[in-house]
Short mmCIF file of C-alpha atoms in Angstrom, two decimals:
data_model
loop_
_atom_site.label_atom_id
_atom_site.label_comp_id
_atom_site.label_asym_id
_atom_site.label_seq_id
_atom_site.Cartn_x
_atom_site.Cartn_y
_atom_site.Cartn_z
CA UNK A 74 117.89 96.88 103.49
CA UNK A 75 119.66 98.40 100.69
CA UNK A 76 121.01 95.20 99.11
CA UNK A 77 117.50 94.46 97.62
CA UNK A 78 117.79 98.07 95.87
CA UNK A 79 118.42 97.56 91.36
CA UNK A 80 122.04 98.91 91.72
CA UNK A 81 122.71 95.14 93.55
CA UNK A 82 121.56 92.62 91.37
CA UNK A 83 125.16 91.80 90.40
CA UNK A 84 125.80 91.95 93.92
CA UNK A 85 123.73 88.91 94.38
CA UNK A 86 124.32 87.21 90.54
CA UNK A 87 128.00 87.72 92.01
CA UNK A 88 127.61 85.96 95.13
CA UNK A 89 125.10 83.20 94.17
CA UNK A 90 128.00 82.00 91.56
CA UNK A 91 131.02 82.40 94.06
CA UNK A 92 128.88 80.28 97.02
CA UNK A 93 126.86 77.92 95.23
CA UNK A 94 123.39 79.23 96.02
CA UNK A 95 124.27 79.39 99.68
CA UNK A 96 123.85 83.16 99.47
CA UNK A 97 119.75 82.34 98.56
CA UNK A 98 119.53 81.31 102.13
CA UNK A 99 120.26 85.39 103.71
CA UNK A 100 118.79 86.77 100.22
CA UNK A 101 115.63 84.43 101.55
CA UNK A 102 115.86 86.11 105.60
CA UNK A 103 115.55 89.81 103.30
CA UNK A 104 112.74 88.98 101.67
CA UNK A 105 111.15 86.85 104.29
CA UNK A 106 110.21 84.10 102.39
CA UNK A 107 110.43 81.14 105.35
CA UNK A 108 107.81 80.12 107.60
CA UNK A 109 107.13 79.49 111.20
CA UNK A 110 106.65 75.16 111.47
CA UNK A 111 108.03 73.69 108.24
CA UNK A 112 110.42 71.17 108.35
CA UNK A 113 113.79 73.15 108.26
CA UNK A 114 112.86 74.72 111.41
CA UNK A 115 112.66 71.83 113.34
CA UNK A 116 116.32 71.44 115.02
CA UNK A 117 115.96 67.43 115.11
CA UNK A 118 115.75 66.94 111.43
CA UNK A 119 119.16 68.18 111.35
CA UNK A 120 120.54 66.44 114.23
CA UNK A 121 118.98 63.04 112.89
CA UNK A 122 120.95 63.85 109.33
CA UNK A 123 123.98 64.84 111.19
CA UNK A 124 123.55 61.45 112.90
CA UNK A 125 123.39 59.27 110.31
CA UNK A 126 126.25 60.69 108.31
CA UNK A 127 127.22 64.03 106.06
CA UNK A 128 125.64 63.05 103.08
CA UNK A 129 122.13 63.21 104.50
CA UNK A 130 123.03 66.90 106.09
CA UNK A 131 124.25 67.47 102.77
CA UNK A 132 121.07 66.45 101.07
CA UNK A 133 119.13 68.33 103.41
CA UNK A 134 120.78 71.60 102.52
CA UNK A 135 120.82 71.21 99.34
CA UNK A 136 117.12 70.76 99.23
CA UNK A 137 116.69 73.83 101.70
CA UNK A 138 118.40 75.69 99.18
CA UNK A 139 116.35 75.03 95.98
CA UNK A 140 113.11 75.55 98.70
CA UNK A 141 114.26 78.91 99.46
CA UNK A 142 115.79 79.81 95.37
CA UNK A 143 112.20 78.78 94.31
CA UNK A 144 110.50 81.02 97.39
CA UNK A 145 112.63 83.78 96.29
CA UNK A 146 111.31 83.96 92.59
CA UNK A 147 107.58 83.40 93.52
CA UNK A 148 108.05 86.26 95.51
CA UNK A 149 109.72 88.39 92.63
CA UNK A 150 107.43 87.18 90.16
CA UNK A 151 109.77 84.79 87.90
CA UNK A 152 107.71 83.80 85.05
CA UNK A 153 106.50 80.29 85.28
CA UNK A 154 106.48 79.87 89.22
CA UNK A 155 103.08 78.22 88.54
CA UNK A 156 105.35 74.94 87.31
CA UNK A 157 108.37 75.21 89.03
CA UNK A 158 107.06 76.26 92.73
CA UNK A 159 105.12 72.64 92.34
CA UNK A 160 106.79 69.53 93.44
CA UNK A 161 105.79 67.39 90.62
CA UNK A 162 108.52 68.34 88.48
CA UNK A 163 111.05 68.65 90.65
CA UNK A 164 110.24 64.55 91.54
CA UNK A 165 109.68 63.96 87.90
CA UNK A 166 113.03 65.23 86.68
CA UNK A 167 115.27 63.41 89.87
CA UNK A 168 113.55 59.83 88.95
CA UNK A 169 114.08 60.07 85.37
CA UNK A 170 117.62 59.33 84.00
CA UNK A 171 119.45 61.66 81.81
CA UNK A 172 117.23 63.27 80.21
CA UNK A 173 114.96 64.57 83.77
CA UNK A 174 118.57 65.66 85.31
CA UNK A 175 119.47 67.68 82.42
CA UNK A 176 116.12 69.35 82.42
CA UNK A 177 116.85 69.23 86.69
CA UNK A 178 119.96 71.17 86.14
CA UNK A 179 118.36 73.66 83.50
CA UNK A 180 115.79 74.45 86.07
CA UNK A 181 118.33 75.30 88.71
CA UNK A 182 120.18 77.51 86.69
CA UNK A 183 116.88 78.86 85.58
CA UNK A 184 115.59 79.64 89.29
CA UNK A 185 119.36 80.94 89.75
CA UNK A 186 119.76 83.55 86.88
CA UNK A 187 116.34 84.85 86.99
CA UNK A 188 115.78 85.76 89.88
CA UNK A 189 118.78 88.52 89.27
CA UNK A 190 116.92 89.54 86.25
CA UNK A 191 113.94 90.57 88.58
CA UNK A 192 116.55 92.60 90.91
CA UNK A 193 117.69 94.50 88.38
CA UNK A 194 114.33 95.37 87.10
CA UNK A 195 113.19 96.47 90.66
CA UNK A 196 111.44 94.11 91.97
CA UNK A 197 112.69 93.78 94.96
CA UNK A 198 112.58 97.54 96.09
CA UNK A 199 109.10 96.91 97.47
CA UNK A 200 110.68 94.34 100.09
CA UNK A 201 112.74 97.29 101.31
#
């Protein structure tokens, strides 16, 4: 697909800003990055959080989306997908206050820029 060509990585910095990260999820089916059996292809995880109420739907995405961001740069070779492709810190950075969210929120933003950087540089040609 011609999206994953250099010319579009502002195509993609564009849309991940405008949708929130949602966009990871398609930039995810073009670079094949899920996997037959985990959990967010099992339909009654999602009926169970639609069940019990938005917020856990909500909570679900939101974690499907930083499981996908953080497949994406492993697969475009992000530096320092060693740490952040782990769960550890992720965990570590949600339980403690203030100073783990800030560093939670400056390794979003880090997962979301760079992986743009790597478009541009043409890394994702080979996925063509």
């Amino acid at each position: 697909m011609t999206l994953l060509k250099r010319n579009y990585w502002w195509f993609w910095l564009l849309l991940n800003i405008l949708t929130g990260s949602i966009s990871n999820l398609f930039l995810g089916k073009l670079l094949n990055v899920y996997e037959k059996g985990a959990w967010y292809t099992k339909w009654y995880y999602w009926v169970l959080g639609i069940f019990f109420g938005f917020l856990p739907a909500l909570i679900m995405l939101l974690i499907l989306i930083i499981e996908v961001t953080i497949k994406i740069c492993v697969k475009l070779e992000v530096p320092g997908s060693d740490l952040y492709a782990l769960p550890y810190p992720w965990i570590i950075c949600i339980i403690i206050p203030i100073v783990g969210w800030a560093l939670f929120v400056i390794l979003l933003v880090y997962t979301n820029l760079w992986y743009a950087v790597k478009l541009f540089q043409g890394k994702g040609e080979k996925y063509i």
